[in-house]
GROMACS .gro file of C-alpha atoms in nm:
model
  175
    1UNK     CA    1  -5.169  -3.964   0.618
    2UNK     CA    2  -5.046  -3.715   0.361
    3UNK     CA    3  -4.766  -3.554   0.564
    4UNK     CA    4  -4.425  -3.506   0.413
    5UNK     CA    5  -4.115  -3.615   0.597
    6UNK     CA    6  -3.848  -3.372   0.706
    7UNK     CA    7  -3.628  -3.245   0.422
    8UNK     CA    8  -3.287  -3.094   0.498
    9UNK     CA    9  -3.146  -2.858   0.237
   10UNK     CA   10  -2.782  -2.779   0.314
   11UNK     CA   11  -2.671  -2.420   0.250
   12UNK     CA   12  -2.336  -2.361   0.082
   13UNK     CA   13  -2.121  -2.057   0.134
   14UNK     CA   14  -2.006  -1.838  -0.150
   15UNK     CA   15  -1.628  -1.815  -0.187
   16UNK     CA   16  -1.458  -1.526  -0.009
   17UNK     CA   17  -1.119  -1.414   0.122
   18UNK     CA   18  -1.069  -1.486   0.492
   19UNK     CA   19  -0.716  -1.343   0.530
   20UNK     CA   20  -0.475  -1.125   0.332
   21UNK     CA   21  -0.096  -1.159   0.348
   22UNK     CA   22   0.045  -0.838   0.202
   23UNK     CA   23   0.413  -0.810   0.109
   24UNK     CA   24   0.511  -0.445   0.048
   25UNK     CA   25   0.827  -0.392  -0.160
   26UNK     CA   26   0.901  -0.018  -0.140
   27UNK     CA   27   1.072   0.189  -0.412
   28UNK     CA   28   1.453   0.159  -0.386
   29UNK     CA   29   1.505   0.527  -0.294
   30UNK     CA   30   1.301   0.472   0.025
   31UNK     CA   31   1.569   0.230   0.155
   32UNK     CA   32   1.309   0.026   0.345
   33UNK     CA   33   1.294  -0.348   0.398
   34UNK     CA   34   1.010  -0.557   0.263
   35UNK     CA   35   0.718  -0.533   0.504
   36UNK     CA   36   0.467  -0.816   0.554
   37UNK     CA   37   0.123  -0.757   0.704
   38UNK     CA   38  -0.145  -1.021   0.773
   39UNK     CA   39  -0.503  -0.904   0.823
   40UNK     CA   40  -0.866  -0.962   0.728
   41UNK     CA   41  -0.896  -0.622   0.559
   42UNK     CA   42  -0.773  -0.593   0.200
   43UNK     CA   43  -0.711  -0.216   0.190
   44UNK     CA   44  -0.366  -0.131   0.051
   45UNK     CA   45  -0.193   0.181   0.182
   46UNK     CA   46   0.168   0.261   0.104
   47UNK     CA   47   0.422   0.483  -0.064
   48UNK     CA   48   0.343   0.547  -0.433
   49UNK     CA   49   0.548   0.309  -0.646
   50UNK     CA   50   0.537   0.028  -0.390
   51UNK     CA   51   0.497  -0.321  -0.537
   52UNK     CA   52   0.247  -0.528  -0.338
   53UNK     CA   53   0.222  -0.907  -0.356
   54UNK     CA   54  -0.100  -1.026  -0.196
   55UNK     CA   55  -0.160  -1.384  -0.090
   56UNK     CA   56  -0.527  -1.440  -0.021
   57UNK     CA   57  -0.651  -1.726   0.192
   58UNK     CA   58  -1.000  -1.827   0.079
   59UNK     CA   59  -1.272  -2.027   0.256
   60UNK     CA   60  -1.287  -2.306  -0.005
   61UNK     CA   61  -1.124  -2.444  -0.318
   62UNK     CA   62  -1.133  -2.199  -0.610
   63UNK     CA   63  -1.155  -2.283  -0.981
   64UNK     CA   64  -1.109  -1.928  -1.114
   65UNK     CA   65  -1.054  -1.575  -0.992
   66UNK     CA   66  -0.935  -1.226  -1.072
   67UNK     CA   67  -0.853  -0.897  -0.907
   68UNK     CA   68  -1.069  -0.622  -1.058
   69UNK     CA   69  -0.896  -0.284  -1.011
   70UNK     CA   70  -1.088   0.039  -1.071
   71UNK     CA   71  -0.915   0.379  -1.067
   72UNK     CA   72  -1.040   0.704  -1.216
   73UNK     CA   73  -1.163   0.607  -1.564
   74UNK     CA   74  -0.991   0.270  -1.599
   75UNK     CA   75  -1.081  -0.084  -1.499
   76UNK     CA   76  -0.819  -0.360  -1.512
   77UNK     CA   77  -0.845  -0.730  -1.447
   78UNK     CA   78  -0.540  -0.897  -1.292
   79UNK     CA   79  -0.519  -1.276  -1.284
   80UNK     CA   80  -0.502  -1.468  -0.959
   81UNK     CA   81  -0.229  -1.729  -0.945
   82UNK     CA   82  -0.336  -2.044  -0.760
   83UNK     CA   83  -0.077  -2.154  -0.502
   84UNK     CA   84  -0.307  -2.413  -0.340
   85UNK     CA   85  -0.677  -2.485  -0.374
   86UNK     CA   86  -0.746  -2.236  -0.092
   87UNK     CA   87  -0.461  -1.986  -0.152
   88UNK     CA   88  -0.429  -1.742  -0.442
   89UNK     CA   89  -0.183  -1.464  -0.520
   90UNK     CA   90  -0.173  -1.143  -0.723
   91UNK     CA   91   0.065  -0.849  -0.766
   92UNK     CA   92   0.007  -0.482  -0.826
   93UNK     CA   93   0.191  -0.153  -0.788
   94UNK     CA   94   0.042   0.130  -0.584
   95UNK     CA   95   0.023   0.410  -0.840
   96UNK     CA   96  -0.323   0.567  -0.845
   97UNK     CA   97  -0.594   0.583  -0.582
   98UNK     CA   98  -0.884   0.351  -0.648
   99UNK     CA   99  -1.058   0.034  -0.537
  100UNK     CA  100  -1.037  -0.336  -0.606
  101UNK     CA  101  -1.247  -0.649  -0.564
  102UNK     CA  102  -1.139  -1.011  -0.544
  103UNK     CA  103  -1.371  -1.205  -0.776
  104UNK     CA  104  -1.377  -1.581  -0.711
  105UNK     CA  105  -1.554  -1.893  -0.844
  106UNK     CA  106  -1.589  -2.198  -0.618
  107UNK     CA  107  -1.448  -2.522  -0.757
  108UNK     CA  108  -1.717  -2.749  -0.611
  109UNK     CA  109  -2.037  -2.543  -0.650
  110UNK     CA  110  -1.946  -2.293  -0.924
  111UNK     CA  111  -2.077  -2.016  -0.698
  112UNK     CA  112  -1.929  -1.671  -0.753
  113UNK     CA  113  -1.885  -1.400  -0.492
  114UNK     CA  114  -2.074  -1.135  -0.686
  115UNK     CA  115  -2.118  -0.932  -0.366
  116UNK     CA  116  -1.745  -0.922  -0.293
  117UNK     CA  117  -1.631  -0.631  -0.073
  118UNK     CA  118  -1.448  -0.339  -0.230
  119UNK     CA  119  -1.109  -0.254  -0.088
  120UNK     CA  120  -0.922   0.077  -0.109
  121UNK     CA  121  -0.598   0.151  -0.294
  122UNK     CA  122  -0.430   0.446  -0.123
  123UNK     CA  123  -0.086   0.539  -0.257
  124UNK     CA  124   0.088   0.801  -0.042
  125UNK     CA  125   0.286   1.067  -0.224
  126UNK     CA  126   0.644   1.113  -0.103
  127UNK     CA  127   0.649   1.466   0.039
  128UNK     CA  128   0.951   1.699   0.015
  129UNK     CA  129   1.174   1.714   0.322
  130UNK     CA  130   1.099   1.988   0.574
  131UNK     CA  131   1.366   2.207   0.735
  132UNK     CA  132   1.290   2.450   1.019
  133UNK     CA  133   1.562   2.687   1.144
  134UNK     CA  134   1.524   2.799   1.503
  135UNK     CA  135   1.847   3.004   1.514
  136UNK     CA  136   1.899   3.259   1.376
  137UNK     CA  137   1.533   3.362   1.365
  138UNK     CA  138   1.590   3.640   1.108
  139UNK     CA  139   1.849   3.734   0.848
  140UNK     CA  140   2.178   3.826   1.011
  141UNK     CA  141   2.453   4.060   0.900
  142UNK     CA  142   2.790   3.942   1.025
  143UNK     CA  143   3.150   4.031   0.969
  144UNK     CA  144   3.372   3.774   0.795
  145UNK     CA  145   3.541   3.681   1.124
  146UNK     CA  146   3.213   3.642   1.319
  147UNK     CA  147   3.074   3.303   1.411
  148UNK     CA  148   2.706   3.247   1.355
  149UNK     CA  149   2.521   2.969   1.535
  150UNK     CA  150   2.277   2.782   1.312
  151UNK     CA  151   2.025   2.547   1.477
  152UNK     CA  152   1.748   2.365   1.301
  153UNK     CA  153   1.555   2.046   1.252
  154UNK     CA  154   1.501   1.840   0.937
  155UNK     CA  155   1.235   1.574   0.880
  156UNK     CA  156   1.086   1.370   0.599
  157UNK     CA  157   0.790   1.133   0.575
  158UNK     CA  158   1.010   0.859   0.424
  159UNK     CA  159   1.321   0.936   0.627
  160UNK     CA  160   1.651   1.114   0.573
  161UNK     CA  161   1.963   0.927   0.463
  162UNK     CA  162   2.191   1.225   0.526
  163UNK     CA  163   2.186   1.596   0.599
  164UNK     CA  164   2.430   1.847   0.452
  165UNK     CA  165   2.479   2.216   0.515
  166UNK     CA  166   2.589   2.443   0.232
  167UNK     CA  167   2.719   2.795   0.286
  168UNK     CA  168   2.736   3.089   0.048
  169UNK     CA  169   2.897   3.426   0.108
  170UNK     CA  170   2.708   3.703  -0.071
  171UNK     CA  171   2.671   3.598  -0.437
  172UNK     CA  172   2.950   3.341  -0.425
  173UNK     CA  173   2.931   2.968  -0.489
  174UNK     CA  174   2.750   2.734  -0.251
  175UNK     CA  175   3.001   2.523  -0.055
   0.00000   0.00000   0.00000
């Protein structure tokens, strides 16, 4: 009768990252332990100078891939190391703000993820410590035998390893 039978055309997904495992290795002066975060979002936020190892779980076997990092006027391509057919890894250091994309090619179909999401690179600058004196409120003139109460608070975005107080009498040496 001229009718065509039912035809089923299966759709195939493009490759994409389904989960990020991020291992943050902070600069030694920060005295922080390695921090591991697992999430679906790829944004990287951390102290400038932090080395980040990212393991990316993908939805299918991958034949090739790269991390394309764009910051200011530069674009760099970092290779993805294959750990399993559905797990790849790359390393970078948080230095400059920018963005990155995970470019992948599927092993079975050859499909690429040309519409891959862009993720943020947000290095945080280590700020100088902050000290606020609450006593004395103003400059004080005191005799050599007088005791002067000094009260204050110190803080830092990374943390303080120690706090020292130095004293100087007139133009003498700090001790």
